[in-house]
Amino acid sequence: MLKIGVLGAGHLGKIHLRLLNQSDKYELIGFYDAFEENATKVAAEFGYKKFDSIAELIAAVDVVDIVTPTLQHFECAQLAIEAGKHIFIEKPIATTVEEAENIMALAQKYNVKGQVGHVERFNPAFTAVKDKINKPMFIETHRLAEFNPRGTDVPVVLDLMIHDIDAILSVVKSKVKTVNASSVAVISDSPDITNARLEFENGCVANITASRISMKNMRKSRFFQKDAYISVDYLDKICEVVRMQDAPEIPGDFDMILQNAEGVKKQIYFDNPNVNPNNAILDELESFADAINNDTTPIVTLEDGTEALRVAYMIIDSMGK
């Protein structure tokens, strides 16, 4: 079992603490939180060991789980890596692309592993169809959330949209060529709703919408590719694959057949892949333990997190123009 400590015991930090405490792959050593009142409360309520400094916690563990506000990510990562510790770091990986690149360079220099907490990669609806997504040419995503004051210190692109940016980059094996985006700040000082159109070098187009001022929650993506349409509902954990194949010469009574203007006939059939329920946060944390123990590449690398942040800032820059 790997010894792990958590930096940050806010809303998400407490979830990480609970899951790590249950995990068979980690031994939870304790946590550090800069807010003394909150740290004392968490220690008293749940019985986790409270450390008095970041340095003390880092010295006591093999792995550091960074769940602090984004502004502290780079500082915490640097301290942990320079002490030779592996890092799991919540998304976004850092405040700036430069910080993210420095984290990557440090991890390489000190030969430690890092994983970024892009949790939707572990959503069972996405993992059920990821292998079926092959060279998508048009992608549409909607990530809508009811208003929550937590997280409004950053644009909705870094708060919500970055989930979909990472998922899209994981299936489109091409570089982003152009970005066009627009946004509106309705309640916050930073944008609350943003739409972005990404064009990739291979011709794929992704249309991404994120909002944190919606009346209901929605997290859906649709992938269109040659002879197939794939939908993923991250919220309700369901997915669907609609495929087309050449129609049989003699269709069955219940076969769905389409014929185009050239007379080509296609049969439509539906595939509802089996979605295995899971706890995506626990899965991402334990997958990192496997990567460390087996000396394999983490599922969401520091490079992945950096590229998602880079594209997010391309979107933010486009909004400014």
Coordinates of N, CA and C in Angstrom, one line a residue, residues 47-166:
G47 N -11.5 11.9 12.2 CA -10.4 11.2 12.8 C -9.2 11.1 12.0
Y48 N -9.1 11.9 10.9 CA -7.9 11.9 10.1 C -6.8 12.6 10.8
K49 N -5.5 12.2 10.6 CA -4.4 13.0 11.2 C -4.2 14.3 10.5
K50 N -4.1 15.4 11.3 CA -3.9 16.7 10.8 C -2.4 17.1 10.9
F51 N -1.8 17.5 9.8 CA -0.4 17.9 9.8 C -0.4 19.4 10.0
D52 N 0.7 19.9 10.6 CA 0.8 21.4 10.8 C 1.4 22.1 9.7
S53 N 2.0 21.4 8.8 CA 2.7 22.1 7.6 C 2.7 21.2 6.4
I54 N 2.8 21.8 5.2 CA 2.9 21.0 4.0 C 4.1 20.2 4.0
A55 N 5.2 20.7 4.5 CA 6.5 20.0 4.5 C 6.4 18.7 5.3
E56 N 5.8 18.8 6.5 CA 5.6 17.7 7.4 C 4.8 16.5 6.7
L57 N 3.7 16.9 6.0 CA 2.9 15.9 5.4 C 3.7 15.3 4.2
I58 N 4.4 16.1 3.4 CA 5.1 15.6 2.3 C 6.2 14.6 2.7
A59 N 6.8 14.9 3.8 CA 7.9 14.0 4.3 C 7.4 12.6 4.8
A60 N 6.1 12.6 5.1 CA 5.5 11.3 5.7 C 4.9 10.4 4.7
V61 N 4.9 10.8 3.4 CA 4.1 10.0 2.4 C 4.9 9.6 1.2
D62 N 4.4 8.7 0.4 CA 4.9 8.4 -0.9 C 4.2 9.2 -2.0
V63 N 3.0 9.5 -1.8 CA 2.2 10.2 -2.8 C 1.5 11.4 -2.2
V64 N 1.4 12.5 -2.9 CA 0.8 13.7 -2.4 C -0.4 14.0 -3.3
D65 N -1.6 14.1 -2.7 CA -2.9 14.3 -3.4 C -3.2 15.8 -3.3
I66 N -3.1 16.6 -4.3 CA -3.2 18.0 -4.3 C -4.7 18.4 -4.6
V67 N -5.4 18.8 -3.6 CA -6.8 19.2 -3.8 C -7.1 20.6 -3.3
T68 N -6.0 21.5 -3.4 CA -6.1 22.8 -2.9 C -6.8 23.7 -4.0
P69 N -7.1 25.0 -3.7 CA -7.5 25.9 -4.8 C -6.4 25.9 -5.9
T70 N -6.8 26.1 -7.1 CA -5.9 26.1 -8.3 C -4.7 27.0 -8.1
L71 N -4.9 28.1 -7.4 CA -3.8 29.1 -7.3 C -2.6 28.5 -6.5
Q72 N -2.9 27.4 -5.7 CA -1.8 26.8 -4.9 C -1.2 25.6 -5.5
H73 N -1.8 25.1 -6.7 CA -1.3 23.9 -7.3 C 0.2 23.8 -7.6
F74 N 0.7 24.9 -8.2 CA 2.1 24.8 -8.6 C 3.0 24.8 -7.4
E75 N 2.7 25.6 -6.4 CA 3.6 25.6 -5.2 C 3.6 24.3 -4.6
C76 N 2.4 23.7 -4.4 CA 2.3 22.4 -3.7 C 3.0 21.3 -4.6
A77 N 2.8 21.3 -5.9 CA 3.4 20.3 -6.7 C 4.9 20.4 -6.7
Q78 N 5.4 21.6 -6.7 CA 6.9 21.8 -6.7 C 7.5 21.3 -5.5
L79 N 6.9 21.6 -4.3 CA 7.4 21.1 -3.0 C 7.4 19.5 -3.0
A80 N 6.3 18.9 -3.5 CA 6.2 17.5 -3.4 C 7.2 16.8 -4.4
I81 N 7.3 17.3 -5.6 CA 8.1 16.7 -6.6 C 9.6 16.8 -6.2
E82 N 10.0 18.0 -5.7 CA 11.4 18.2 -5.3 C 11.8 17.3 -4.1
A83 N 10.7 16.8 -3.4 CA 11.0 15.9 -2.3 C 10.9 14.4 -2.8
G84 N 10.8 14.3 -4.1 CA 10.7 12.9 -4.7 C 9.4 12.2 -4.6
K85 N 8.3 12.9 -4.4 CA 7.0 12.3 -4.2 C 6.2 12.3 -5.5
H86 N 5.4 11.3 -5.7 CA 4.5 11.3 -6.8 C 3.3 12.2 -6.5
I87 N 2.7 12.8 -7.6 CA 1.6 13.7 -7.3 C 0.4 13.4 -8.1
F88 N -0.8 13.4 -7.4 CA -2.1 13.4 -8.0 C -2.6 14.9 -7.8
I89 N -2.9 15.5 -8.9 CA -3.3 16.9 -8.8 C -4.6 17.2 -9.5
E90 N -5.5 17.8 -8.8 CA -6.8 18.1 -9.3 C -6.8 19.0 -10.5
K91 N -7.8 18.9 -11.4 CA -7.9 19.8 -12.5 C -8.4 21.2 -12.1
P92 N -8.0 22.3 -12.8 CA -7.0 22.3 -13.8 C -5.6 22.1 -13.2
I93 N -4.7 21.6 -14.0 CA -3.4 21.2 -13.4 C -2.7 22.4 -12.7
A94 N -2.9 23.6 -13.2 CA -2.2 24.8 -12.7 C -3.0 26.1 -13.1
T95 N -2.5 27.2 -12.6 CA -3.1 28.5 -12.9 C -2.8 28.9 -14.4
T96 N -1.6 28.6 -14.8 CA -1.1 29.1 -16.1 C -0.5 27.9 -16.9
V97 N -0.4 28.0 -18.2 CA 0.3 27.0 -19.0 C 1.8 26.9 -18.6
E98 N 2.4 28.0 -18.3 CA 3.8 28.1 -17.9 C 4.0 27.3 -16.7
E99 N 3.1 27.4 -15.7 CA 3.2 26.7 -14.4 C 3.1 25.2 -14.7
A100 N 2.1 24.8 -15.6 CA 1.9 23.4 -15.9 C 3.1 22.8 -16.6
E101 N 3.7 23.6 -17.5 CA 5.0 23.1 -18.2 C 6.1 22.9 -17.2
N102 N 6.2 23.8 -16.2 CA 7.2 23.7 -15.2 C 7.0 22.4 -14.3
I103 N 5.7 22.1 -14.0 CA 5.4 20.9 -13.3 C 5.9 19.7 -14.0
M104 N 5.6 19.6 -15.4 CA 6.0 18.5 -16.2 C 7.5 18.4 -16.2
A105 N 8.2 19.5 -16.3 CA 9.7 19.5 -16.3 C 10.3 19.0 -15.0
L106 N 9.7 19.4 -13.9 CA 10.1 19.0 -12.6 C 9.9 17.5 -12.4
A107 N 8.7 17.0 -12.8 CA 8.4 15.6 -12.7 C 9.4 14.7 -13.5
Q108 N 9.8 15.2 -14.6 CA 10.8 14.5 -15.4 C 12.2 14.5 -14.8
K109 N 12.5 15.7 -14.3 CA 13.8 15.8 -13.6 C 14.0 14.9 -12.4
Y110 N 12.9 14.9 -11.6 CA 13.0 14.1 -10.3 C 12.5 12.7 -10.5
N111 N 12.1 12.3 -11.7 CA 11.7 11.0 -12.0 C 10.5 10.5 -11.1
V112 N 9.5 11.3 -11.1 CA 8.3 11.0 -10.4 C 7.1 11.0 -11.3
K113 N 6.0 10.3 -10.9 CA 4.8 10.2 -11.8 C 3.8 11.2 -11.3
G114 N 3.0 11.7 -12.3 CA 1.9 12.6 -12.0 C 0.7 12.3 -12.7
Q115 N -0.5 12.5 -12.1 CA -1.8 12.3 -12.8 C -2.7 13.5 -12.5
V116 N -3.5 13.9 -13.5 CA -4.4 15.1 -13.3 C -5.8 14.6 -13.1
G117 N -6.6 15.2 -12.2 CA -7.9 14.7 -11.9 C -9.0 15.1 -12.9
H118 N -8.8 14.7 -14.1 CA -9.9 14.9 -15.1 C -10.8 13.7 -15.0
V119 N -11.8 13.8 -14.1 CA -12.5 12.6 -13.6 C -13.5 12.0 -14.7
E120 N -13.9 12.8 -15.6 CA -14.8 12.3 -16.6 C -14.2 11.2 -17.5
R121 N -12.9 11.1 -17.5 CA -12.2 10.0 -18.2 C -12.6 8.7 -17.6
F122 N -13.0 8.7 -16.3 CA -13.4 7.5 -15.6 C -14.9 7.3 -15.4
N123 N -15.6 8.2 -16.0 CA -17.1 8.1 -16.0 C -17.5 6.8 -16.7
P124 N -18.3 6.0 -16.1 CA -18.6 4.7 -16.8 C -19.3 4.8 -18.1
A125 N -20.0 5.8 -18.3 CA -20.7 6.0 -19.7 C -19.6 6.3 -20.7
F126 N -18.6 7.1 -20.4 CA -17.5 7.4 -21.3 C -16.6 6.2 -21.6
T127 N -16.3 5.5 -20.5 CA -15.3 4.4 -20.7 C -16.0 3.2 -21.4
A128 N -17.4 3.1 -21.4 CA -18.1 2.1 -22.1 C -18.0 2.3 -23.6
V129 N -17.8 3.5 -24.1 CA -17.9 3.7 -25.5 C -16.6 4.3 -26.1
K130 N -15.6 4.6 -25.2 CA -14.4 5.3 -25.7 C -13.7 4.5 -26.8
D131 N -13.7 3.2 -26.7 CA -13.0 2.4 -27.7 C -13.8 2.4 -29.0
K132 N -15.1 2.8 -29.0 CA -15.9 2.8 -30.2 C -15.8 4.1 -30.9
I133 N -15.2 5.1 -30.2 CA -15.1 6.5 -30.9 C -13.8 6.4 -31.7
N134 N -14.0 6.5 -33.0 CA -12.9 6.3 -34.0 C -12.9 7.4 -35.0
K135 N -12.0 8.3 -34.9 CA -11.9 9.4 -35.9 C -13.2 10.2 -36.0
P136 N -13.7 10.7 -34.9 CA -14.9 11.6 -35.0 C -14.6 12.9 -35.8
M137 N -15.6 13.3 -36.5 CA -15.4 14.5 -37.3 C -16.3 15.7 -36.9
F138 N -17.3 15.4 -36.0 CA -18.0 16.5 -35.4 C -18.4 16.1 -34.0
I139 N -18.2 16.9 -33.1 CA -18.5 16.7 -31.7 C -19.3 17.8 -31.1
E140 N -20.3 17.5 -30.3 CA -21.1 18.6 -29.7 C -21.2 18.2 -28.2
T141 N -20.9 19.1 -27.3 CA -21.0 18.9 -25.9 C -21.8 20.0 -25.2
H142 N -22.6 19.7 -24.2 CA -23.2 20.6 -23.3 C -23.0 20.3 -21.9
R143 N -22.4 21.2 -21.2 CA -22.2 21.0 -19.7 C -22.8 22.2 -19.0
L144 N -24.0 21.9 -18.5 CA -24.8 23.0 -17.9 C -24.9 22.7 -16.4
A145 N -24.8 23.7 -15.5 CA -24.9 23.5 -14.1 C -25.7 24.6 -13.5
E146 N -26.4 24.3 -12.4 CA -27.1 25.3 -11.6 C -26.1 26.1 -10.9
F147 N -26.5 27.4 -10.6 CA -25.5 28.3 -10.0 C -25.0 27.8 -8.7
N148 N -23.7 27.9 -8.5 CA -23.1 27.6 -7.2 C -21.9 28.5 -7.0
P149 N -22.0 29.3 -5.9 CA -20.9 30.4 -5.7 C -19.5 29.8 -5.7
R150 N -19.4 28.5 -5.3 CA -18.1 27.8 -5.3 C -17.5 27.7 -6.7
G151 N -16.4 28.2 -7.0 CA -15.8 28.1 -8.3 C -15.9 29.3 -9.2
T152 N -16.7 30.3 -8.8 CA -16.9 31.5 -9.6 C -15.8 32.4 -9.7
D153 N -14.7 32.1 -9.0 CA -13.5 33.0 -9.0 C -12.7 32.8 -10.3
V154 N -13.1 31.7 -11.1 CA -12.4 31.5 -12.4 C -13.5 31.4 -13.5
P155 N -13.1 31.7 -14.7 CA -14.1 31.6 -15.8 C -14.6 30.2 -15.9
V156 N -15.8 30.1 -16.5 CA -16.5 28.8 -16.6 C -15.7 27.8 -17.4
V157 N -14.8 28.4 -18.3 CA -14.0 27.5 -19.1 C -13.1 26.7 -18.3
L158 N -12.5 27.3 -17.2 CA -11.6 26.5 -16.3 C -12.3 25.7 -15.3
D159 N -13.5 26.1 -15.0 CA -14.3 25.5 -13.9 C -15.0 24.3 -14.5
L160 N -15.7 24.4 -15.6 CA -16.5 23.3 -16.1 C -16.1 22.8 -17.5
M161 N -15.9 23.7 -18.4 CA -15.6 23.3 -19.8 C -14.4 22.5 -20.0
I162 N -13.4 22.6 -19.1 CA -12.2 21.9 -19.2 C -12.3 20.4 -19.1
H163 N -13.4 19.9 -18.5 CA -13.7 18.5 -18.4 C -13.9 18.0 -19.9
D164 N -14.7 18.7 -20.6 CA -15.0 18.3 -22.0 C -13.9 18.5 -22.9
I165 N -13.1 19.6 -22.7 CA -11.9 19.8 -23.5 C -11.0 18.6 -23.4
D166 N -10.7 18.1 -22.1 CA -9.8 16.9 -21.9 C -10.4 15.7 -22.6

